[in-house]
Coordinates of C-alpha atoms in Angstrom, one line a residue:
X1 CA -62.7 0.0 67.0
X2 CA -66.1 -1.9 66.1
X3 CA -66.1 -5.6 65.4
X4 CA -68.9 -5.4 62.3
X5 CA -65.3 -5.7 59.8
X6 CA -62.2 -8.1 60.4
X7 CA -59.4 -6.9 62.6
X8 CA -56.1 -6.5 60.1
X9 CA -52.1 -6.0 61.3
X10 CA -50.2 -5.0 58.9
X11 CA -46.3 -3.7 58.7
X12 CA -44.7 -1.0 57.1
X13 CA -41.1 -2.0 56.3
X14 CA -38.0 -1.6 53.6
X15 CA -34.7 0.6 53.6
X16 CA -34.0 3.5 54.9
X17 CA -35.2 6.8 53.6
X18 CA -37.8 4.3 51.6
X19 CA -40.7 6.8 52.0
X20 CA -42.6 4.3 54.5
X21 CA -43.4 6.9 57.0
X22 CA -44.5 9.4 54.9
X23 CA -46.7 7.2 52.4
X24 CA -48.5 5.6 55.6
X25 CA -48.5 9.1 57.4
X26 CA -50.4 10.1 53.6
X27 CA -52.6 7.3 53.4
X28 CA -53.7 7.6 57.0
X29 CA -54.9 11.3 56.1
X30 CA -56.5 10.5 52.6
X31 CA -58.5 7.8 54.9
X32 CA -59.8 10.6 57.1
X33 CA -57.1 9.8 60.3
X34 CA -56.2 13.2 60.9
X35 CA -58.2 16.1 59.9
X36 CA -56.3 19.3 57.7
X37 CA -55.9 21.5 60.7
X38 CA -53.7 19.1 62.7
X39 CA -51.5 18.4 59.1
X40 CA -51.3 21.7 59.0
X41 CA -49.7 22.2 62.1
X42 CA -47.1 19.3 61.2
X43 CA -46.3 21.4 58.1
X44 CA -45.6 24.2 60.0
X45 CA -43.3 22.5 62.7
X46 CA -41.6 20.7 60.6
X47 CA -40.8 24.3 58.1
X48 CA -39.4 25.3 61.1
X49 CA -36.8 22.9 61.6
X50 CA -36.6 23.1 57.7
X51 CA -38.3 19.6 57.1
X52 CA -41.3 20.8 55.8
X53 CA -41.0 17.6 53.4
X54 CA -41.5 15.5 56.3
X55 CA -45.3 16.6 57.2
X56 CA -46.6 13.2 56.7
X57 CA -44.2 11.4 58.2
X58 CA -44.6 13.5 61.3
X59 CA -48.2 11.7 61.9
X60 CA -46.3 8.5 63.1
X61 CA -43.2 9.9 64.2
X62 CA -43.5 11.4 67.3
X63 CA -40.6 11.3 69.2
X64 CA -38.0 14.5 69.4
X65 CA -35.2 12.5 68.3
X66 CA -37.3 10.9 65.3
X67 CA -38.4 14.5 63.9
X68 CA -34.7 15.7 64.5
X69 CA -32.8 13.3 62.6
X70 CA -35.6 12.7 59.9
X71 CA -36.1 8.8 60.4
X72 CA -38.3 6.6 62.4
X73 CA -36.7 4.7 65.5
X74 CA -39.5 3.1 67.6
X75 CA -42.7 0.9 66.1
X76 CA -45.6 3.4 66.0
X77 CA -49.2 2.3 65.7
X78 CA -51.9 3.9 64.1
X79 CA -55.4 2.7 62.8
X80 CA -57.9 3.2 59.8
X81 CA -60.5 1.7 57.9
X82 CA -60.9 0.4 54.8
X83 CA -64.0 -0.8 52.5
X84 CA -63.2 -4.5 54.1
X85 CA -61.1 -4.2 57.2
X86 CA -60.3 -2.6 60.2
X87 CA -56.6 -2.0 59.9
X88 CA -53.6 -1.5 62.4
X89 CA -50.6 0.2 60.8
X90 CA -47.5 -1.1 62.1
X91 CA -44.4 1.9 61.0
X92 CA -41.2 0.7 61.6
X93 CA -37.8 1.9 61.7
X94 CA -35.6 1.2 58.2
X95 CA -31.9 1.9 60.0
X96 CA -30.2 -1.1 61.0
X97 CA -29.9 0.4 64.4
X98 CA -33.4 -0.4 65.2
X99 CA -33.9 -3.5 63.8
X100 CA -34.9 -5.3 66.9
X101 CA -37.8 -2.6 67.0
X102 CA -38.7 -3.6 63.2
X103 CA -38.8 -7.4 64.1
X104 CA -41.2 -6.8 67.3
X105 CA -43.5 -4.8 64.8
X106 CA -42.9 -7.2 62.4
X107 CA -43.9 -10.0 65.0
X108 CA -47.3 -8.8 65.2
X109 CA -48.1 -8.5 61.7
X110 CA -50.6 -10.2 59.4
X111 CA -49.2 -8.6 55.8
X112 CA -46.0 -6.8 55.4
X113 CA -46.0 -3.5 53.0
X114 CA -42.8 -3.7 51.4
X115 CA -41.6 -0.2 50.2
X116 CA -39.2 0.2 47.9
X117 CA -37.5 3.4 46.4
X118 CA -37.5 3.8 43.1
X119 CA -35.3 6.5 42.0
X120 CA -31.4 5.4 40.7
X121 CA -29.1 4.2 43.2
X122 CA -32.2 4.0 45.9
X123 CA -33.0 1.1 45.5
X124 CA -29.7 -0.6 44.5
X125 CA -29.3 0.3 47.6
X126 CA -31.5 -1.3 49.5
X127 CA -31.5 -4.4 47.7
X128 CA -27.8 -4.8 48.2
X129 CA -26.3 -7.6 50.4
X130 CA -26.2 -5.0 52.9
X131 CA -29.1 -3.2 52.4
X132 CA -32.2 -3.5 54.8
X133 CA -35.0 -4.4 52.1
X134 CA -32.9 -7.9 51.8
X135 CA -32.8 -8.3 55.7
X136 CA -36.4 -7.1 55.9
X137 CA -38.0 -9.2 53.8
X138 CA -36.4 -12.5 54.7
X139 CA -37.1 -11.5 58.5
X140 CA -40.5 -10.7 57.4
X141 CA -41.2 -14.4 56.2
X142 CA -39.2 -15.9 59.2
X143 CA -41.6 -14.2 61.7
X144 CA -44.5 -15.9 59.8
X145 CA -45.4 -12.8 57.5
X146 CA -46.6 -15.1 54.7
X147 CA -48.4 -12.0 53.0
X148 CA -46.5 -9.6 51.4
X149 CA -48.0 -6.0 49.0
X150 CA -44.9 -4.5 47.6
X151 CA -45.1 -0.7 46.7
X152 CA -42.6 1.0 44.4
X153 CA -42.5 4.4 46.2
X154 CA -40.6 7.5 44.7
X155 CA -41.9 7.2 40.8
X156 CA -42.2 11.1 41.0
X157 CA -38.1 11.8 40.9
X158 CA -36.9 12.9 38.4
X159 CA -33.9 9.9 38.2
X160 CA -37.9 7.6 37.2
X161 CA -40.2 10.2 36.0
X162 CA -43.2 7.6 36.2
X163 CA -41.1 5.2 33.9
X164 CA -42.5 1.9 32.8
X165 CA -38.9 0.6 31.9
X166 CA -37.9 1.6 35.8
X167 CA -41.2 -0.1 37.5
X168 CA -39.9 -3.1 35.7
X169 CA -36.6 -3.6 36.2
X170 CA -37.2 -3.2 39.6
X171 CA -40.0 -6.0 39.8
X172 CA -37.7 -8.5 37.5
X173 CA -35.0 -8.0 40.4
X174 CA -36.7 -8.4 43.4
X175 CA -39.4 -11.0 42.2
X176 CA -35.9 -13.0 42.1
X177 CA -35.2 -12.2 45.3
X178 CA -38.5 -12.7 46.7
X179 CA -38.8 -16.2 45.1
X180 CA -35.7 -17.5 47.1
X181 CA -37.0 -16.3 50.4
X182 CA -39.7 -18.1 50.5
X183 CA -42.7 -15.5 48.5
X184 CA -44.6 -16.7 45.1
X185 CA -44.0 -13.4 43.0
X186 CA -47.4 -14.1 41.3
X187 CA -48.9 -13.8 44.7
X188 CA -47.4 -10.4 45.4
X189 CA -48.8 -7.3 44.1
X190 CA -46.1 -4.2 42.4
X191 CA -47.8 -1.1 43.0
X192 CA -46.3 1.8 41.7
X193 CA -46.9 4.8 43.7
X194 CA -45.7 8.4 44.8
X195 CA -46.2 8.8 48.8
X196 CA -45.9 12.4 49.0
X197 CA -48.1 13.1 46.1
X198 CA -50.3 10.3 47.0
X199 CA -50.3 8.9 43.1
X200 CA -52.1 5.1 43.0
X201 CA -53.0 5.4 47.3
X202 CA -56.4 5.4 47.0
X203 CA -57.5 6.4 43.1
X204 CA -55.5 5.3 39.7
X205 CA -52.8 7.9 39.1
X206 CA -53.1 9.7 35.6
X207 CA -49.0 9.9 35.7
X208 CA -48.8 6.3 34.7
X209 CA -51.4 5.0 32.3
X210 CA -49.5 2.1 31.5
X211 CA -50.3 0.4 35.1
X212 CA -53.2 -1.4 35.0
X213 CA -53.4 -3.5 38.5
X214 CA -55.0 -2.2 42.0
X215 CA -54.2 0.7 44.4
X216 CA -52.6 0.3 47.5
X217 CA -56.2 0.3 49.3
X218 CA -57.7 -2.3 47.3
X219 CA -54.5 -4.4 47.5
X220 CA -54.9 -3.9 51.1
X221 CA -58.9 -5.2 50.3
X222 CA -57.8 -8.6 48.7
X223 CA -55.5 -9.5 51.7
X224 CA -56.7 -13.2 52.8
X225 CA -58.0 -13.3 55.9
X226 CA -55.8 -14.9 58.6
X227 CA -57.3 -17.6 60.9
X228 CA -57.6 -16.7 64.5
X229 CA -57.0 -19.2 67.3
X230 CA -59.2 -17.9 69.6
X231 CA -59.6 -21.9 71.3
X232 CA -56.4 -22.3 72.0
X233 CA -54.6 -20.9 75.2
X234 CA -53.8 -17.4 75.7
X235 CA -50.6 -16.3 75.0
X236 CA -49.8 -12.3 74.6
X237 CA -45.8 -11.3 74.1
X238 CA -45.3 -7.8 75.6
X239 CA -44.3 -5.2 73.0
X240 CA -44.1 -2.2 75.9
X241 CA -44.6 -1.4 79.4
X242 CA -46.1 1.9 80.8
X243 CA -46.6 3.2 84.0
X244 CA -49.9 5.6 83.9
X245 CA -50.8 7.7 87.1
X246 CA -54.4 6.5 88.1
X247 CA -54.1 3.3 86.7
X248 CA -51.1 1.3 87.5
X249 CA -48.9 -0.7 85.1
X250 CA -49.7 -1.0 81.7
X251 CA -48.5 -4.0 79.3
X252 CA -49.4 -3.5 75.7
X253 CA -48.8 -6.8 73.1
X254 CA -50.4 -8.6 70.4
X255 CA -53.0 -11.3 71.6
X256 CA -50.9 -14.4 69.2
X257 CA -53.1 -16.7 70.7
X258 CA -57.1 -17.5 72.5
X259 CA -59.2 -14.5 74.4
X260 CA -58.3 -12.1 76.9
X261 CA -60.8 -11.0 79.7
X262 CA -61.5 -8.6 82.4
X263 CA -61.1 -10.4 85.7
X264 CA -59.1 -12.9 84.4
X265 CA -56.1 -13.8 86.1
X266 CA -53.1 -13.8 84.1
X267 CA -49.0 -15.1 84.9
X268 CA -46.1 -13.4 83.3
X269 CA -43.3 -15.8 81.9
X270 CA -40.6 -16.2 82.6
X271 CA -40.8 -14.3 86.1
X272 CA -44.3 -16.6 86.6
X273 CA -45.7 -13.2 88.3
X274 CA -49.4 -13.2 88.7
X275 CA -51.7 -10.5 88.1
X276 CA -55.6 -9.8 87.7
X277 CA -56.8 -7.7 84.9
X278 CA -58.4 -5.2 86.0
X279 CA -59.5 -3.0 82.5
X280 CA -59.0 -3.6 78.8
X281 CA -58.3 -0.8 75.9
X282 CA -58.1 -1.0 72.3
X283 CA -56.7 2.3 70.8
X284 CA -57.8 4.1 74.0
X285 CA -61.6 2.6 74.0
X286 CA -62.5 0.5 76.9
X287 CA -63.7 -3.4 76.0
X288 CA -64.8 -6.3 77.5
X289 CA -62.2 -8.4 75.9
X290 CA -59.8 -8.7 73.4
X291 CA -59.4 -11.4 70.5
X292 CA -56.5 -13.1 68.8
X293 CA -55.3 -10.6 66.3
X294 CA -56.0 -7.6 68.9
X295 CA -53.4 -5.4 70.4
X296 CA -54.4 -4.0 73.3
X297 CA -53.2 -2.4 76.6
X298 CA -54.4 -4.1 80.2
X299 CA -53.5 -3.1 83.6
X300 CA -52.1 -5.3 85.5
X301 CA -53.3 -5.3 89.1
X302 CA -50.0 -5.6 91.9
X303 CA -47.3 -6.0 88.8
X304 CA -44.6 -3.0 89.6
X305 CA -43.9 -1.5 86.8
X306 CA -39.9 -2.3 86.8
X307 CA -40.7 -6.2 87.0
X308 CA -42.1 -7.0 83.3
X309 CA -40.9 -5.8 80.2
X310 CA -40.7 -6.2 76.2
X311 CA -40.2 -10.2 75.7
X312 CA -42.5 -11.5 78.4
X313 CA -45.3 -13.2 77.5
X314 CA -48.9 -12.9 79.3
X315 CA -51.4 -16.4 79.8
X316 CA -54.5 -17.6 81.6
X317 CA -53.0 -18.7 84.7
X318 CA -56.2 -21.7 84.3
X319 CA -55.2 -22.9 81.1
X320 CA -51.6 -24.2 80.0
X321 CA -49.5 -21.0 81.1
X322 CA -46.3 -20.0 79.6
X323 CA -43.1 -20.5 81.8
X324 CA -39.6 -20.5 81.1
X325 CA -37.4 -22.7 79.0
X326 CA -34.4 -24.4 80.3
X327 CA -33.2 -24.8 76.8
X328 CA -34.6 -26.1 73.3
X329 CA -33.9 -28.1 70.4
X330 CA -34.6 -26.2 66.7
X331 CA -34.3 -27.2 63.1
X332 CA -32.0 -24.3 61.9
X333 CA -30.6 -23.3 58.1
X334 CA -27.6 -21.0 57.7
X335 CA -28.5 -18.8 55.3
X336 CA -25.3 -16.8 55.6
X337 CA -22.3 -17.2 57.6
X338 CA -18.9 -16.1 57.0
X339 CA -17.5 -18.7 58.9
X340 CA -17.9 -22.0 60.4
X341 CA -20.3 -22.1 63.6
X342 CA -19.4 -24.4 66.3
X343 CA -20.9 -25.6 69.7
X344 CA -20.4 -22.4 72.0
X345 CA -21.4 -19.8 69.5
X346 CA -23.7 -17.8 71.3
X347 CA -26.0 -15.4 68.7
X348 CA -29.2 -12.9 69.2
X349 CA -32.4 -14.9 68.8
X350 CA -35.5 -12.9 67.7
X351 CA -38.7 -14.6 69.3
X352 CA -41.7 -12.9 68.9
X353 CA -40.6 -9.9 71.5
X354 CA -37.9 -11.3 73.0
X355 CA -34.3 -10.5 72.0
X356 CA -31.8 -12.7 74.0
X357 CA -28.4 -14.1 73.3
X358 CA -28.5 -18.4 73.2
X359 CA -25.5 -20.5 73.1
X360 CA -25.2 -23.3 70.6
X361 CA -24.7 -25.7 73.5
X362 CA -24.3 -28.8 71.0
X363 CA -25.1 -29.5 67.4
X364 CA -26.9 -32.6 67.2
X365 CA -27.0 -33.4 63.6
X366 CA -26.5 -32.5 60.3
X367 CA -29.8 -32.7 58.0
X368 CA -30.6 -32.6 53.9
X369 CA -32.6 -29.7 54.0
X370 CA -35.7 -31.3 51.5
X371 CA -35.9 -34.4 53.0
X372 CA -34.8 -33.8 56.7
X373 CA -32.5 -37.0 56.1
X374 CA -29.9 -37.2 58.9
X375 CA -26.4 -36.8 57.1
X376 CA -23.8 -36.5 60.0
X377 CA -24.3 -36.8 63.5
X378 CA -23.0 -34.6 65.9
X379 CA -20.8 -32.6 63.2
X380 CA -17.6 -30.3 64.5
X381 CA -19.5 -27.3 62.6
X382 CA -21.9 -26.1 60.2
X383 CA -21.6 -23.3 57.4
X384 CA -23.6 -21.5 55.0
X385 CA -26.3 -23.9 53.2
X386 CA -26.3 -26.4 56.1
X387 CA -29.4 -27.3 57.9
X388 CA -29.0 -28.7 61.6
X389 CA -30.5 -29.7 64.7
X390 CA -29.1 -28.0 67.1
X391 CA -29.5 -27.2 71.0
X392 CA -30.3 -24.0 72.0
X393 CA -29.6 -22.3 75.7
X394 CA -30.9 -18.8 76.8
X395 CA -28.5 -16.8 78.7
X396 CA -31.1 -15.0 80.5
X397 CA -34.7 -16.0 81.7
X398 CA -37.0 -16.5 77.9
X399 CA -40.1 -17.7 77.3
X400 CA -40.6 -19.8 73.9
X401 CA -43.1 -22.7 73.1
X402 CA -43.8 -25.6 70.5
X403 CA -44.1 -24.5 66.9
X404 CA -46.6 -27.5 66.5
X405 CA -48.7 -25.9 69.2
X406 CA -47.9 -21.9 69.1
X407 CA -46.3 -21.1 65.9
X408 CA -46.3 -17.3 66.7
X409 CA -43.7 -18.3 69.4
X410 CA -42.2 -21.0 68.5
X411 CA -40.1 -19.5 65.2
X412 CA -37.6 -17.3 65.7
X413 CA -34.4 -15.1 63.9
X414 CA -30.8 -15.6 64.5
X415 CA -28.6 -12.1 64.2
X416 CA -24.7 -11.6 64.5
X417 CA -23.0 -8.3 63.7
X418 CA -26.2 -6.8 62.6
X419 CA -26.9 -9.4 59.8
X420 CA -29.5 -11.7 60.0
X421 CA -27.9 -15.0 59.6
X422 CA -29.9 -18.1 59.7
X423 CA -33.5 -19.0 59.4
X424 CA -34.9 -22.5 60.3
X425 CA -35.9 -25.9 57.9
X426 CA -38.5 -26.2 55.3
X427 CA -42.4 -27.0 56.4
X428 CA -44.9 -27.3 53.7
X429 CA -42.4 -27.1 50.9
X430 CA -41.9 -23.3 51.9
X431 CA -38.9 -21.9 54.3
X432 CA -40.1 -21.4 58.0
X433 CA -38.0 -20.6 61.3
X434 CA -39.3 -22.6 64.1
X435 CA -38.4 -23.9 67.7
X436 CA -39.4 -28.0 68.4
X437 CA -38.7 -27.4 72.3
X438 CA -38.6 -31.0 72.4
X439 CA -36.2 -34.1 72.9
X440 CA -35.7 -35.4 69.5
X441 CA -35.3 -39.8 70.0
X442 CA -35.3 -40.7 66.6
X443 CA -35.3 -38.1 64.2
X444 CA -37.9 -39.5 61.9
X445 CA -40.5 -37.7 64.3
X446 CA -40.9 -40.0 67.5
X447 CA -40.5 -37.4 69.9
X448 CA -40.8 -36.5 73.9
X449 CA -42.2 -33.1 75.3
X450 CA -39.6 -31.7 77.9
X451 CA -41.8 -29.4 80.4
X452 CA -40.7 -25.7 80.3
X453 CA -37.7 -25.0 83.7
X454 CA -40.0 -23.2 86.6
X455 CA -37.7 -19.9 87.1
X456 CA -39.6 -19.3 90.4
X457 CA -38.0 -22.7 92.2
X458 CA -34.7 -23.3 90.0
X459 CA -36.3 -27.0 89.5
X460 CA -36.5 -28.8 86.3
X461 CA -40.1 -30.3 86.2
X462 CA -39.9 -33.7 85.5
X463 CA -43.2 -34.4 83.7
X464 CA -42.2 -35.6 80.7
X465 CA -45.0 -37.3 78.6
X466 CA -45.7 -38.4 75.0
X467 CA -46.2 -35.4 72.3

């Protein structure tokens, strides 16, 4: 991918059976992606099986089970350019099933595409207390997705037919919904579209005069620029494994953080195995190196392919490396809960890639969640609309760091039963999940840095300095 336009991530997510495959899998062949012969040939396979509806959605979904059942299961990437950027496509899954493979697309993103169905009972659906475009969006904004373009997929049934009166009942609803997440509705763009027909993608549909605001491209074109922390040290959570004959093990993640090199030597945390890079691809191209924002595939030199996976994170052995955590303190807030949570409650955290079960060794305080205030020390229990410091353990080997210093990994996602429950305490005046990984000695901010545990040796390094 050339370098003469800024590198973009963006995510694809919302309910099931929201039309996100198929209006990326359209947008992606409007842009020139895939040429008319090798559409063709989807339209033909998927007649076959008698999903000939499901032609575009067949660009990203390529796995036998995703084309049998008729719904995405795995993140698939694709890329495309537009007047302004070079863009990634992240498509992930809408089915609850998958959702820790929507949070590691979600992870990597820059600017979520929120879709949302449009015809009667669709989107009631969805936006229900147990629908996935509630879950989605506030996992969205935990993970640091701060950019959101929503598109109102679906106007073509016959339940909308193009209606004005629909298009805005549906904003009035979720702007509300948006607005206590965490997102300024006036910041968000409601783009009415049809994904199969392909009405407001790239030119102004003629079925709905009555919209007057940008396509999906050019909302796409007026997404701010992230900054990229290319000085800081390198820090790259796997998203997959492979094993490829001729060249060896293959990790493939997101560079979150600094510059990654050929020849440079790299350690995987938490196992703290070392490898040498020995080549660098971006969408199958060779390059030198790879820049925060990339994701990219490196082979890693001596690494078996059994001993890394999805949730390790890669860094310059020279410069600060990621290692294990022993444990770590976070500023949590229950969003919901049906109960009361005690210490011993042991949850799914969602850090960048990594999806592992941590006990709630102790609750340390409660908090006031607008001024951070200290209300009750060492409570029995929280609930729903509490925020706490709390001490977190990993049951197995995770690698997490300092919000302060590596936001990417340092927020983080708390599930039980398949429902997101709790995101973390305000920063900035606007909700945000994040890990302190520090010893809190007076909560008013005077703080030590613990040192990360060294899995290798079993020993607790002992460094312990002034933050």
């Amino acid at each position: 991918m050339p370098r003469d336009k800024i590198h973009i991530n963006f995510v694809v997510i919302g309910h099931v059976d929201s039309g996100k495959s198929t209006t990326t899998g359209h947008l992606i062949y409007k842009l020139g992606g895939i040429d008319e012969r090798t559409l063709k040939k989807f339209e033909d396979e998927a007649n076959k099986i008698g999903k000939g509806s499901f032609k575009y959605a067949w660009v990203l979904d390529n796995l036998k089970a995703e084309r049998e059942r008729g719904m995405t299961i795995d993140i698939s990437l694709w890329k495309f350019e537009t007047n302004k950027y070079n863009c990634t496509v992240i498509d992930a899954p809408g089915h609850r099933d998958f959702i820790k493979n929507m949070i590691t697309g979600t992870s990597q993103a820059d600017c979520a595409i929120l879709m949302i169905a449009a015809p009667i009972g669709e989107f009631e659906a969805g936006i229900s207390q147990q629908g996935q475009t509630r879950e989605h969006v506030l996992l969205a904004y935990t993970l640091g997705v701060k950019q959101l373009i929503c598109c109102i997929n679906k106007m073509d049934d016959k339940s909308v037919n193009w209606s004005y009166e629909r298009y805005m009942e549906i904003i009035v609803e979720l702007g509300e919904y948006l607005k206590k997440v965490g997102y300024n509705p006036a910041n968000v763009p409601f783009i009415p579209i049809s994904g199969w027909f392909g009405d407001n993608l790239l030119e102004k549909s003629p079925n709905m005069p009555w919209y007057k605001g940008q396509n999906f491209v050019e909302a796409l074109d007026s997404i701010t620029p992230p900054q990229r922390p290319t000085n800081k040290p390198l820090r790259i959570p796997l998203q997959d494994v492979y094993k490829i004959g001729g060249v060896g093990t293959v990790p493939v993640g997101r560079v979150e953080m600094g510059i990654l090199k050929v020849g440079m030597t790299i350690q995987f945390a938490p196992s703290l195995l070392q490898s040498e890079v020995g080549s660098l691809e971006m969408y199958f191209e060779p390059i030198p190196e790879a820049v925060t924002g990339d994701i990219v595939g490196f082979s890693a030199k001596s690494i078996k392919y059994d001993d890394i996976r999805r949730g390790f994170v890669a860094s310059d052995i020279k410069n600060d490396p990621a290692r294990e955590c022993l444990y770590f303190n976070a500023q949590v807030i229950i969003i919901n809960h049906p109960g009361q949570i005690t210490n011993g409650y042991t949850p799914i955290i969602d850090c960048h890639t990594a999806h592992i079960a941590c006990s709630f060794q102790e609750i340390l305080s409660r908090v006031d969640r607008r001024t951070g205030k200290v209300i009750e020390e060492a409570p029995k229990f929280i609930k729903t609309g509490d925020s706490a410091f709390v001490k977190l353990v990993p049951t197995k080997p995770m690698c997490v760091e300092v919000f302060a210093e590596y936001p990417p990994l340092g927020r983080f996602a708390v599930r039980d039963m398949k429902l997101l429950r709790k995101k973390t305490s305000r920063k900035d005046e606007s909700i945000n999940l994040f890990v302190y990984l520090k010893i809190i000695l007076h909560i008013y901010g005077q703080i030590l840095k613990k040192k990360f545990f060294c899995s290798a040796s079993r020993q607790k390094v002992l460094d312990l300095k002034d933050s």
